[in-house]
PDB file of C-alpha atoms and ligand atoms in Angstrom:
ATOM      1  CA  MET M   1     -12.434-140.934 153.915  1.00 92.00           C
ATOM      2  CA  THR M   2      -9.931-143.555 152.819  1.00 97.00           C
ATOM      3  CA  LEU M   3      -8.774-144.124 149.262  1.00 98.00           C
ATOM      4  CA  LEU M   4      -7.758-147.777 149.294  1.00 98.00           C
ATOM      5  CA  ILE M   5      -5.389-148.953 146.556  1.00 98.00           C
ATOM      6  CA  LEU M   6      -5.127-152.655 145.738  1.00 98.00           C
ATOM      7  CA  ALA M   7      -2.099-153.353 143.543  1.00 98.00           C
ATOM      8  CA  LEU M   8      -3.093-156.652 141.930  1.00 98.00           C
ATOM      9  CA  ASP M   9       0.039-157.769 140.135  1.00 97.00           C
ATOM     10  CA  ALA M  10      -0.506-158.957 136.555  1.00 97.00           C
ATOM     11  CA  LEU M  11      -4.304-158.682 136.660  1.00 98.00           C
ATOM     12  CA  ASP M  12      -5.021-158.727 132.920  1.00 98.00           C
ATOM     13  CA  ALA M  13      -7.737-156.372 131.613  1.00 98.00           C
ATOM     14  CA  ALA M  14      -8.755-158.796 128.841  1.00 98.00           C
ATOM     15  CA  LEU M  15      -8.894-161.796 131.180  1.00 98.00           C
ATOM     16  CA  VAL M  16     -11.152-159.928 133.626  1.00 98.00           C
ATOM     17  CA  ASP M  17     -13.634-159.755 130.716  1.00 97.00           C
ATOM     18  CA  ASP M  18     -12.808-163.203 129.339  1.00 97.00           C
ATOM     19  CA  PHE M  19     -13.633-164.756 132.728  1.00 98.00           C
ATOM     20  CA  GLY M  20     -16.529-162.344 133.363  1.00 98.00           C
ATOM     21  CA  ILE M  21     -15.389-161.314 136.852  1.00 98.00           C
ATOM     22  CA  ASP M  22     -18.116-158.794 137.732  1.00 98.00           C
ATOM     23  CA  ALA M  23     -16.621-157.953 141.139  1.00 98.00           C
ATOM     24  CA  LEU M  24     -13.633-156.431 139.319  1.00 98.00           C
ATOM     25  CA  ARG M  25     -15.765-154.423 136.897  1.00 98.00           C
ATOM     26  CA  LEU M  26     -15.991-151.449 139.211  1.00 98.00           C
ATOM     27  CA  PRO M  27     -18.034-148.358 138.183  1.00 97.00           C
ATOM     28  CA  ALA M  28     -15.024-147.127 136.148  1.00 98.00           C
ATOM     29  CA  HIS M  29     -12.647-149.739 134.760  1.00 98.00           C
ATOM     30  CA  GLY M  30     -10.575-150.678 131.741  1.00 97.00           C
ATOM     31  CA  GLN M  31      -7.141-151.171 130.300  1.00 98.00           C
ATOM     32  CA  MET M  32      -4.396-148.807 131.489  1.00 98.00           C
ATOM     33  CA  GLU M  33      -1.159-147.934 129.688  1.00 98.00           C
ATOM     34  CA  THR M  34       1.960-149.228 131.378  1.00 98.00           C
ATOM     35  CA  VAL M  35       5.750-148.857 131.032  1.00 96.00           C
ATOM     36  CA  ALA M  36       8.855-150.977 130.472  1.00 92.00           C
ATOM     37  CA  GLU M  37      12.504-150.039 130.522  1.00 88.00           C
ATOM     38  CA  MET M  38      14.548-152.980 131.763  1.00 81.00           C
ATOM     39  CA  ARG M  39      13.070-155.559 129.398  1.00 83.00           C
ATOM     40  CA  ASP M  40      10.775-155.740 126.357  1.00 87.00           C
ATOM     41  CA  GLU M  41       7.882-156.530 128.713  1.00 90.00           C
ATOM     42  CA  PRO M  42       6.687-154.586 131.777  1.00 93.00           C
ATOM     43  CA  TYR M  43       8.596-155.706 134.843  1.00 90.00           C
ATOM     44  CA  THR M  44       7.077-155.749 138.327  1.00 90.00           C
ATOM     45  CA  PRO M  45       9.345-153.621 140.596  1.00 89.00           C
ATOM     46  CA  GLU M  46      10.012-150.874 138.041  1.00 90.00           C
ATOM     47  CA  ALA M  47       6.353-150.612 136.982  1.00 95.00           C
ATOM     48  CA  TRP M  48       5.034-150.375 140.559  1.00 96.00           C
ATOM     49  CA  ALA M  49       7.705-147.807 141.386  1.00 94.00           C
ATOM     50  CA  SER M  50       6.406-145.783 138.411  1.00 96.00           C
ATOM     51  CA  ALA M  51       2.845-146.005 139.715  1.00 98.00           C
ATOM     52  CA  ALA M  52       3.875-144.692 143.135  1.00 97.00           C
ATOM     53  CA  THR M  53       6.234-141.940 141.942  1.00 96.00           C
ATOM     54  CA  GLY M  54       4.669-140.857 138.648  1.00 97.00           C
ATOM     55  CA  LEU M  55       8.153-141.209 137.149  1.00 95.00           C
ATOM     56  CA  HIS M  56       9.242-143.267 134.163  1.00 94.00           C
ATOM     57  CA  PRO M  57      11.604-146.124 135.189  1.00 90.00           C
ATOM     58  CA  ARG M  58      14.463-144.185 133.534  1.00 87.00           C
ATOM     59  CA  ASP M  59      13.955-141.473 136.143  1.00 88.00           C
ATOM     60  CA  HIS M  60      13.254-143.410 139.341  1.00 87.00           C
ATOM     61  CA  GLY M  61      16.213-145.740 138.962  1.00 76.00           C
ATOM     62  CA  VAL M  62      14.756-149.008 140.245  1.00 75.00           C
ATOM     63  CA  SER M  63      15.263-150.769 136.898  1.00 63.00           C
ATOM     64  CA  MET M  64      18.976-151.260 136.924  1.00 55.00           C
ATOM     65  CA  LYS M  65      19.157-152.353 140.532  1.00 51.00           C
ATOM     66  CA  THR M  66      16.062-154.450 140.995  1.00 48.00           C
ATOM     67  CA  SER M  67      17.795-157.156 142.969  1.00 48.00           C
ATOM     68  CA  GLU M  68      20.479-155.706 145.147  1.00 48.00           C
ATOM     69  CA  TRP M  69      22.489-158.125 147.155  1.00 43.00           C
ATOM     70  CA  GLU M  70      24.667-157.190 150.053  1.00 45.00           C
ATOM     71  CA  ASN M  71      27.589-159.014 148.511  1.00 47.00           C
ATOM     72  CA  PRO M  72      29.003-157.493 145.275  1.00 47.00           C
ATOM     73  CA  LEU M  73      29.712-160.888 143.723  1.00 48.00           C
ATOM     74  CA  VAL M  74      26.110-161.928 144.296  1.00 47.00           C
ATOM     75  CA  ASN M  75      24.960-158.593 142.946  1.00 50.00           C
ATOM     76  CA  PHE M  76      26.729-159.369 139.688  1.00 50.00           C
ATOM     77  CA  LEU M  77      25.281-162.897 139.565  1.00 51.00           C
ATOM     78  CA  SER M  78      21.772-161.656 140.200  1.00 55.00           C
ATOM     79  CA  ARG M  79      21.886-159.212 137.289  1.00 53.00           C
ATOM     80  CA  PHE M  80      22.851-162.054 135.051  1.00 51.00           C
ATOM     81  CA  ALA M  81      20.178-164.238 136.646  1.00 54.00           C
ATOM     82  CA  GLY M  82      17.471-161.727 135.692  1.00 53.00           C
ATOM     83  CA  TYR M  83      17.557-163.231 132.231  1.00 51.00           C
ATOM     84  CA  LEU M  84      17.245-166.879 133.319  1.00 51.00           C
ATOM     85  CA  PRO M  85      13.963-168.763 133.573  1.00 52.00           C
ATOM     86  CA  MET M  86      12.461-168.694 137.056  1.00 51.00           C
ATOM     87  CA  SER M  87      13.443-172.182 138.208  1.00 52.00           C
ATOM     88  CA  ALA M  88      17.088-171.640 137.204  1.00 54.00           C
ATOM     89  CA  ARG M  89      17.048-168.253 138.906  1.00 54.00           C
ATOM     90  CA  ALA M  90      15.676-169.856 142.070  1.00 52.00           C
ATOM     91  CA  ARG M  91      18.426-172.450 142.091  1.00 52.00           C
ATOM     92  CA  LEU M  92      21.086-169.818 141.533  1.00 52.00           C
ATOM     93  CA  GLY M  93      19.507-167.724 144.282  1.00 52.00           C
ATOM     94  CA  ASN M  94      19.603-170.627 146.702  1.00 52.00           C
ATOM     95  CA  VAL M  95      23.209-171.428 145.830  1.00 52.00           C
ATOM     96  CA  ALA M  96      24.234-167.808 146.230  1.00 51.00           C
ATOM     97  CA  GLU M  97      22.385-167.415 149.522  1.00 55.00           C
ATOM     98  CA  SER M  98      23.834-170.549 151.060  1.00 53.00           C
ATOM     99  CA  ALA M  99      27.361-169.921 149.747  1.00 53.00           C
ATOM    100  CA  THR M 100      27.626-166.316 150.896  1.00 53.00           C
ATOM    101  CA  GLY M 101      24.973-165.950 153.564  1.00 53.00           C
ATOM    102  CA  SER M 102      23.900-162.908 151.573  1.00 51.00           C
ATOM    103  CA  GLU M 103      20.188-162.189 151.105  1.00 57.00           C
ATOM    104  CA  TYR M 104      18.828-160.247 148.164  1.00 60.00           C
ATOM    105  CA  THR M 105      16.538-157.307 148.633  1.00 64.00           C
ATOM    106  CA  ILE M 106      14.351-155.531 146.104  1.00 71.00           C
ATOM    107  CA  ALA M 107      15.617-152.048 145.301  1.00 74.00           C
ATOM    108  CA  GLU M 108      13.529-149.107 146.499  1.00 81.00           C
ATOM    109  CA  VAL M 109      13.193-145.612 145.054  1.00 83.00           C
ATOM    110  CA  GLU M 110      14.620-142.589 146.765  1.00 83.00           C
ATOM    111  CA  SER M 111      12.139-140.293 144.967  1.00 89.00           C
ATOM    112  CA  ALA M 112       8.998-138.984 146.631  1.00 93.00           C
ATOM    113  CA  THR M 113       5.987-141.305 146.368  1.00 96.00           C
ATOM    114  CA  MET M 114       2.232-141.033 146.783  1.00 97.00           C
ATOM    115  CA  PHE M 115       2.540-142.656 150.224  1.00 97.00           C
ATOM    116  CA  ASP M 116       4.839-140.054 151.799  1.00 95.00           C
ATOM    117  CA  ASP M 117       2.319-137.976 153.775  1.00 92.00           C
ATOM    118  CA  GLU M 118       1.879-138.867 157.432  1.00 92.00           C
ATOM    119  CA  ASP M 119      -1.824-139.664 156.973  1.00 94.00           C
ATOM    120  CA  ARG M 120      -1.043-142.149 154.181  1.00 96.00           C
ATOM    121  CA  ILE M 121       0.136-145.709 154.660  1.00 97.00           C
ATOM    122  CA  VAL M 122       1.584-148.483 152.521  1.00 97.00           C
ATOM    123  CA  HIS M 123       1.995-152.093 153.606  1.00 97.00           C
ATOM    124  CA  ASN M 124       4.155-153.452 150.814  1.00 95.00           C
ATOM    125  CA  TRP M 125       4.739-152.102 147.325  1.00 95.00           C
ATOM    126  CA  PRO M 126       7.537-153.384 145.036  1.00 92.00           C
ATOM    127  CA  GLY M 127      10.211-150.785 144.375  1.00 89.00           C
ATOM    128  CA  VAL M 128       8.853-148.538 147.112  1.00 91.00           C
ATOM    129  CA  HIS M 129       8.308-150.266 150.439  1.00 90.00           C
ATOM    130  CA  ASN M 130       8.905-153.650 152.077  1.00 88.00           C
ATOM    131  CA  GLY M 131       9.996-155.901 149.214  1.00 85.00           C
ATOM    132  CA  ALA M 132      10.115-158.791 151.693  1.00 87.00           C
ATOM    133  CA  GLU M 133       6.440-159.496 150.963  1.00 92.00           C
ATOM    134  CA  LEU M 134       7.083-159.872 147.221  1.00 90.00           C
ATOM    135  CA  LYS M 135       9.999-162.150 148.079  1.00 87.00           C
ATOM    136  CA  ARG M 136       7.639-164.329 150.116  1.00 91.00           C
ATOM    137  CA  ALA M 137       5.432-164.734 147.041  1.00 93.00           C
ATOM    138  CA  TRP M 138       8.405-165.423 144.763  1.00 88.00           C
ATOM    139  CA  ASP M 139       9.618-168.030 147.258  1.00 88.00           C
ATOM    140  CA  VAL M 140       6.267-169.844 147.004  1.00 92.00           C
ATOM    141  CA  MET M 141       6.381-169.638 143.171  1.00 89.00           C
ATOM    142  CA  TRP M 142       9.912-171.028 142.988  1.00 84.00           C
ATOM    143  CA  ARG M 143       9.628-173.706 145.656  1.00 86.00           C
ATOM    144  CA  GLU M 144      10.833-176.943 144.195  1.00 85.00           C
ATOM    145  CA  GLY M 145       8.941-180.210 144.553  1.00 91.00           C
ATOM    146  CA  GLN M 146       5.661-178.705 145.772  1.00 92.00           C
ATOM    147  CA  THR M 147       2.253-180.049 144.811  1.00 95.00           C
ATOM    148  CA  ASP M 148      -0.344-177.972 142.999  1.00 95.00           C
ATOM    149  CA  ALA M 149      -2.491-178.026 146.163  1.00 96.00           C
ATOM    150  CA  GLU M 150       0.403-176.676 148.268  1.00 96.00           C
ATOM    151  CA  PHE M 151       1.030-173.867 145.778  1.00 96.00           C
ATOM    152  CA  ARG M 152      -2.670-172.897 145.694  1.00 97.00           C
ATOM    153  CA  ARG M 153      -2.935-173.000 149.488  1.00 98.00           C
ATOM    154  CA  ASP M 154       0.125-170.906 150.220  1.00 97.00           C
ATOM    155  CA  ILE M 155      -0.236-168.301 147.480  1.00 97.00           C
ATOM    156  CA  ALA M 156      -3.917-167.749 148.418  1.00 98.00           C
ATOM    157  CA  GLY M 157      -2.916-167.630 152.085  1.00 98.00           C
ATOM    158  CA  LEU M 158      -0.491-164.802 151.328  1.00 98.00           C
ATOM    159  CA  ALA M 159      -3.189-162.973 149.359  1.00 98.00           C
ATOM    160  CA  ALA M 160      -5.595-163.341 152.289  1.00 98.00           C
ATOM    161  CA  GLU M 161      -3.031-161.663 154.579  1.00 98.00           C
ATOM    162  CA  GLN M 162      -2.736-158.682 152.233  1.00 98.00           C
ATOM    163  CA  PHE M 163      -6.490-158.297 151.631  1.00 98.00           C
ATOM    164  CA  GLY M 164      -7.038-158.651 155.391  1.00 98.00           C
ATOM    165  CA  TRP M 165      -4.637-155.758 156.041  1.00 98.00           C
ATOM    166  CA  ALA M 166      -6.475-153.644 153.454  1.00 98.00           C
ATOM    167  CA  ARG M 167      -9.872-154.329 155.061  1.00 98.00           C
ATOM    168  CA  GLU M 168      -8.530-153.485 158.509  1.00 98.00           C
ATOM    169  CA  MET M 169      -7.217-150.103 157.294  1.00 97.00           C
ATOM    170  CA  LEU M 170     -10.783-149.041 156.464  1.00 97.00           C
ATOM    171  CA  ARG M 171     -11.467-148.985 160.206  1.00 96.00           C
ATOM    172  CA  HIS M 172      -8.606-146.555 160.845  1.00 95.00           C
ATOM    173  CA  GLY M 173      -9.275-143.847 158.293  1.00 93.00           C
ATOM    174  CA  PRO M 174      -5.899-143.163 156.678  1.00 96.00           C
ATOM    175  CA  SER M 175      -6.252-140.820 153.717  1.00 96.00           C
ATOM    176  CA  VAL M 176      -4.560-143.321 151.381  1.00 97.00           C
ATOM    177  CA  ALA M 177      -3.725-146.975 152.055  1.00 98.00           C
ATOM    178  CA  GLY M 178      -1.919-149.138 149.501  1.00 98.00           C
ATOM    179  CA  VAL M 179      -0.992-152.790 149.351  1.00 98.00           C
ATOM    180  CA  HIS M 180       0.547-154.988 146.667  1.00 98.00           C
ATOM    181  CA  ILE M 181      -0.881-158.476 146.160  1.00 98.00           C
ATOM    182  CA  HIS M 182       1.047-160.923 144.002  1.00 96.00           C
ATOM    183  CA  TYR M 183      -1.711-163.536 143.652  1.00 98.00           C
ATOM    184  CA  PRO M 184      -2.789-162.870 140.010  1.00 98.00           C
ATOM    185  CA  ASP M 185       0.850-162.853 138.847  1.00 96.00           C
ATOM    186  CA  ALA M 186       1.796-166.077 140.644  1.00 96.00           C
ATOM    187  CA  THR M 187      -1.311-167.915 139.444  1.00 97.00           C
ATOM    188  CA  GLY M 188      -0.966-166.353 135.970  1.00 96.00           C
ATOM    189  CA  HIS M 189       2.538-167.771 135.562  1.00 94.00           C
ATOM    190  CA  ALA M 190       1.451-171.128 136.995  1.00 95.00           C
ATOM    191  CA  TYR M 191      -1.714-171.460 134.880  1.00 96.00           C
ATOM    192  CA  CYS M 192      -0.957-169.598 131.628  1.00 95.00           C
ATOM    193  CA  GLU M 193      -1.782-172.846 129.808  1.00 95.00           C
ATOM    194  CA  ASP M 194      -4.618-173.972 132.096  1.00 97.00           C
ATOM    195  CA  ARG M 195      -7.668-171.765 131.550  1.00 98.00           C
ATOM    196  CA  GLU M 196      -9.867-173.422 134.176  1.00 98.00           C
ATOM    197  CA  SER M 197      -7.304-173.069 136.955  1.00 97.00           C
ATOM    198  CA  LEU M 198      -6.604-169.428 136.120  1.00 98.00           C
ATOM    199  CA  ARG M 199     -10.346-168.737 135.905  1.00 98.00           C
ATOM    200  CA  ARG M 200     -10.710-170.079 139.449  1.00 98.00           C
ATOM    201  CA  ALA M 201      -7.882-167.801 140.633  1.00 98.00           C
ATOM    202  CA  TYR M 202      -9.573-164.760 139.017  1.00 98.00           C
ATOM    203  CA  GLU M 203     -12.870-165.774 140.656  1.00 98.00           C
ATOM    204  CA  ARG M 204     -11.084-165.928 144.011  1.00 98.00           C
ATOM    205  CA  THR M 205      -9.525-162.512 143.361  1.00 98.00           C
ATOM    206  CA  GLY M 206     -13.005-161.183 142.616  1.00 98.00           C
ATOM    207  CA  GLU M 207     -14.305-162.620 145.908  1.00 98.00           C
ATOM    208  CA  PHE M 208     -11.499-160.944 147.859  1.00 98.00           C
ATOM    209  CA  VAL M 209     -12.257-157.616 146.146  1.00 98.00           C
ATOM    210  CA  ALA M 210     -16.004-158.014 146.764  1.00 98.00           C
ATOM    211  CA  GLU M 211     -15.276-158.380 150.496  1.00 98.00           C
ATOM    212  CA  ILE M 212     -13.353-155.115 150.375  1.00 98.00           C
ATOM    213  CA  VAL M 213     -16.125-153.330 148.470  1.00 98.00           C
ATOM    214  CA  ALA M 214     -18.649-154.546 151.057  1.00 98.00           C
ATOM    215  CA  ALA M 215     -16.442-153.106 153.825  1.00 98.00           C
ATOM    216  CA  LEU M 216     -16.079-149.639 152.219  1.00 97.00           C
ATOM    217  CA  GLY M 217     -17.578-146.835 154.275  1.00 96.00           C
ATOM    218  CA  GLU M 218     -19.868-144.293 152.637  1.00 95.00           C
ATOM    219  CA  ASP M 219     -16.998-141.907 151.840  1.00 94.00           C
ATOM    220  CA  ASP M 220     -14.330-144.498 151.096  1.00 97.00           C
ATOM    221  CA  GLU M 221     -13.118-145.137 147.573  1.00 97.00           C
ATOM    222  CA  LEU M 222     -11.309-148.085 145.996  1.00 98.00           C
ATOM    223  CA  LEU M 223      -8.689-148.097 143.233  1.00 98.00           C
ATOM    224  CA  VAL M 224      -7.634-151.474 141.790  1.00 98.00           C
ATOM    225  CA  LEU M 225      -4.526-151.476 139.595  1.00 98.00           C
ATOM    226  CA  SER M 226      -2.184-153.834 137.844  1.00 98.00           C
ATOM    227  CA  ASP M 227       1.292-153.298 136.438  1.00 97.00           C
ATOM    228  CA  HIS M 228       0.791-155.506 133.360  1.00 97.00           C
ATOM    229  CA  GLY M 229      -1.257-158.521 132.292  1.00 98.00           C
ATOM    230  CA  MET M 230      -0.354-162.097 131.441  1.00 97.00           C
ATOM    231  CA  VAL M 231       0.144-163.789 128.077  1.00 96.00           C
ATOM    232  CA  VAL M 232      -1.932-166.993 128.041  1.00 97.00           C
ATOM    233  CA  ASP M 233      -2.354-169.631 125.383  1.00 95.00           C
ATOM    234  CA  TRP M 234      -6.153-169.300 124.861  1.00 97.00           C
ATOM    235  CA  TYR M 235      -6.259-165.544 124.263  1.00 96.00           C
ATOM    236  CA  ALA M 236      -4.197-163.248 122.051  1.00 95.00           C
ATOM    237  CA  ASP M 237      -4.239-159.654 120.897  1.00 96.00           C
ATOM    238  CA  ALA M 238      -1.725-157.008 119.855  1.00 95.00           C
ATOM    239  CA  GLU M 239      -0.911-156.244 123.509  1.00 95.00           C
ATOM    240  CA  ASP M 240       0.901-159.571 123.822  1.00 95.00           C
ATOM    241  CA  ARG M 241       3.606-157.810 121.767  1.00 95.00           C
ATOM    242  CA  GLY M 242       5.244-161.017 120.624  1.00 90.00           C
ATOM    243  CA  MET M 243       5.577-162.565 124.091  1.00 91.00           C
ATOM    244  CA  GLU M 244       4.858-166.247 124.595  1.00 91.00           C
ATOM    245  CA  SER M 245       2.605-167.747 127.270  1.00 93.00           C
ATOM    246  CA  GLY M 246       3.811-166.775 130.723  1.00 92.00           C
ATOM    247  CA  GLY M 247       5.201-163.456 129.471  1.00 93.00           C
ATOM    248  CA  HIS M 248       3.816-160.145 130.682  1.00 95.00           C
ATOM    249  CA  SER M 249       1.193-158.627 128.381  1.00 97.00           C
ATOM    250  CA  TRP M 250       0.655-154.846 128.123  1.00 97.00           C
ATOM    251  CA  ARG M 251      -2.974-155.181 129.273  1.00 98.00           C
ATOM    252  CA  ALA M 252      -2.615-153.507 132.677  1.00 98.00           C
ATOM    253  CA  PHE M 253      -5.934-152.962 134.460  1.00 98.00           C
ATOM    254  CA  ALA M 254      -7.411-150.056 136.379  1.00 98.00           C
ATOM    255  CA  GLY M 255     -10.773-150.010 138.120  1.00 98.00           C
ATOM    256  CA  SER M 256     -12.273-147.658 140.661  1.00 98.00           C
ATOM    257  CA  THR M 257     -15.397-146.729 142.574  1.00 98.00           C
ATOM    258  CA  CYS M 258     -14.846-143.124 141.386  1.00 96.00           C
ATOM    259  CA  GLU M 259     -16.009-141.769 138.045  1.00 95.00           C
ATOM    260  CA  SER M 260     -12.634-142.275 136.349  1.00 97.00           C
ATOM    261  CA  VAL M 261      -9.446-144.326 136.375  1.00 98.00           C
ATOM    262  CA  PRO M 262      -5.848-143.303 135.592  1.00 98.00           C
ATOM    263  CA  GLU M 263      -5.184-143.646 131.857  1.00 98.00           C
ATOM    264  CA  SER M 264      -1.529-144.553 132.325  1.00 98.00           C
ATOM    265  CA  ILE M 265       0.490-146.035 135.159  1.00 98.00           C
ATOM    266  CA  LEU M 266       2.441-142.744 135.060  1.00 98.00           C
ATOM    267  CA  ASP M 267      -0.792-140.871 135.931  1.00 98.00           C
ATOM    268  CA  VAL M 268      -1.570-142.942 139.036  1.00 98.00           C
ATOM    269  CA  ARG M 269       0.167-140.672 141.545  1.00 98.00           C
ATOM    270  CA  GLU M 270      -1.559-137.555 140.244  1.00 98.00           C
ATOM    271  CA  TRP M 271      -4.919-139.341 140.115  1.00 98.00           C
ATOM    272  CA  VAL M 272      -4.491-140.473 143.727  1.00 98.00           C
ATOM    273  CA  ASP M 273      -3.598-136.939 144.857  1.00 97.00           C
ATOM    274  CA  GLU M 274      -6.719-135.616 143.112  1.00 96.00           C
ATOM    275  CA  HIS M 275      -9.029-138.187 144.699  1.00 96.00           C
ATOM    276  CA  ALA M 276      -7.613-138.387 148.218  1.00 95.00           C
ATOM    277  CA  THR M 277      -8.696-136.041 150.977  1.00 87.00           C
ATOM    278  CA  SER M 278      -6.493-135.218 153.897  1.00 75.00           C
ATOM    279  CA  ALA M 279      -7.281-137.165 157.051  1.00 66.00           C
ATOM    280  CA  ARG M 280      -5.062-135.100 159.310  1.00 65.00           C
ATOM    281  CA  SER M 281      -6.464-134.501 162.770  1.00 65.00           C
ATOM    282  CA  ASP M 282      -5.116-133.586 166.185  1.00 64.00           C
ATOM    283  CA  ARG M 283      -2.521-136.149 167.024  1.00 70.00           C
ATOM    284  CA  GLU M 284      -3.030-137.797 170.358  1.00 77.00           C
ATOM    285  CA  GLU M 285       0.234-139.308 171.455  1.00 83.00           C
ATOM    286  CA  PHE M 286       0.504-143.000 172.122  1.00 85.00           C
ATOM    287  CA  ASP M 287       1.022-143.804 175.761  1.00 86.00           C
ATOM    288  CA  ILE M 288       2.155-147.119 177.197  1.00 87.00           C
ATOM    289  CA  ASP M 289       3.586-148.107 180.578  1.00 89.00           C
ATOM    290  CA  GLU M 290       7.274-148.522 179.732  1.00 88.00           C
ATOM    291  CA  GLU M 291       8.230-149.757 183.165  1.00 89.00           C
ATOM    292  CA  ARG M 292       5.834-152.691 182.860  1.00 88.00           C
ATOM    293  CA  LEU M 293       7.316-153.598 179.453  1.00 89.00           C
ATOM    294  CA  ARG M 294      10.790-153.430 180.958  1.00 90.00           C
ATOM    295  CA  ASP M 295       9.722-155.736 183.819  1.00 90.00           C
ATOM    296  CA  LEU M 296       8.484-158.210 181.256  1.00 90.00           C
ATOM    297  CA  GLY M 297      11.794-158.030 179.381  1.00 88.00           C
ATOM    298  CA  TYR M 298      10.130-156.639 176.188  1.00 87.00           C
ATOM    299  CA  ILE M 299      12.449-153.645 175.989  1.00 83.00           C
TER     300      ILE M 299
HETATM  301 ZN1   ZN E   1       4.133-157.660 137.923  1.00 75.33          ZN
END
C-alpha cells in the first residue's frame, strides 16, 4: 500500500469550491489551518517544512534562511530581496548570479521528516528535499518577456513531470511517496485578477489529480495538501487577512481518500504516520555489470 502525497502549492480551499472542481473534492476534504513566521502571510518553504516535520517554523529553522547563497554578500542581498516584488527580485537574482557566479539554494531542515524511513520517498519538497524543482518553477514565473502561452506551456509542463513521477511511484509500492507541485501557486499569482484563466488552471489541476486517482491500487491512499491559498480579486473572506490580490490567503486545503484529513499543517506528519503502513520487505540487492559500464566510459 502506498500513501501518495501531492503537495499542491497555494491550492485555495475556497477556490476549489468556487470553481466546482469535483476531482479535488475527495471523500474527506476541506480547509486546513496553516502557519506563518517569516511574514504576515504563509510562506512556501517554511510552511512545507512544517508539514513534513510537524514543527512550527520557529523550531525547524527554515524561515530565517530560506534563500541561502554560497556567497555571503549575496546571502545578505537575498534576505533584503525577500521583501521586493517578484520581478525586482528576479532582476536582483540575475544580477547577483552573473556578478558572483553564485547560485542560490532553498534552505533545508536538519530535523527528522515524514520521509526519512527507507521505504518512503520524496521527489521534491520545499524546505526538505531538492529545492531545485521549486527554483525551476520560480524561474518560469519570473522569466522576463515571455508570452502568456509560453508561461502556460512551461508551467503545465513542469506540473506534468511531477504528476508523472507520482503516478509512476504507485507501481513501485513505497509506503509513502511525496511530491511538491508549484502549478496552482504560479497560475494563482499570474491570474489573481483573471478568474477565467485561473479557473482553467484549477480544472487542469483537477484533471491531473483525477488521473492519479484512477491509477490508485485497491490499497493505495491519496492525500492532497496545500500550504496556503491565494488572494484573488473576485472572492474575499476573513482568511485573506488584509492581503491584496496575489497575496497568500490562509485557506490551505487538505483532501484525502481516507475518512479524515489533517486539521492543521502541523498535524500532517502525525496523520501520515497513522495512515501509512510499512512496505519493508526482503531487500534484493541491485546488480549491474560494472565492467561493461567501465568499458562504455560511464564510470
Ligand atoms: Zn506556497
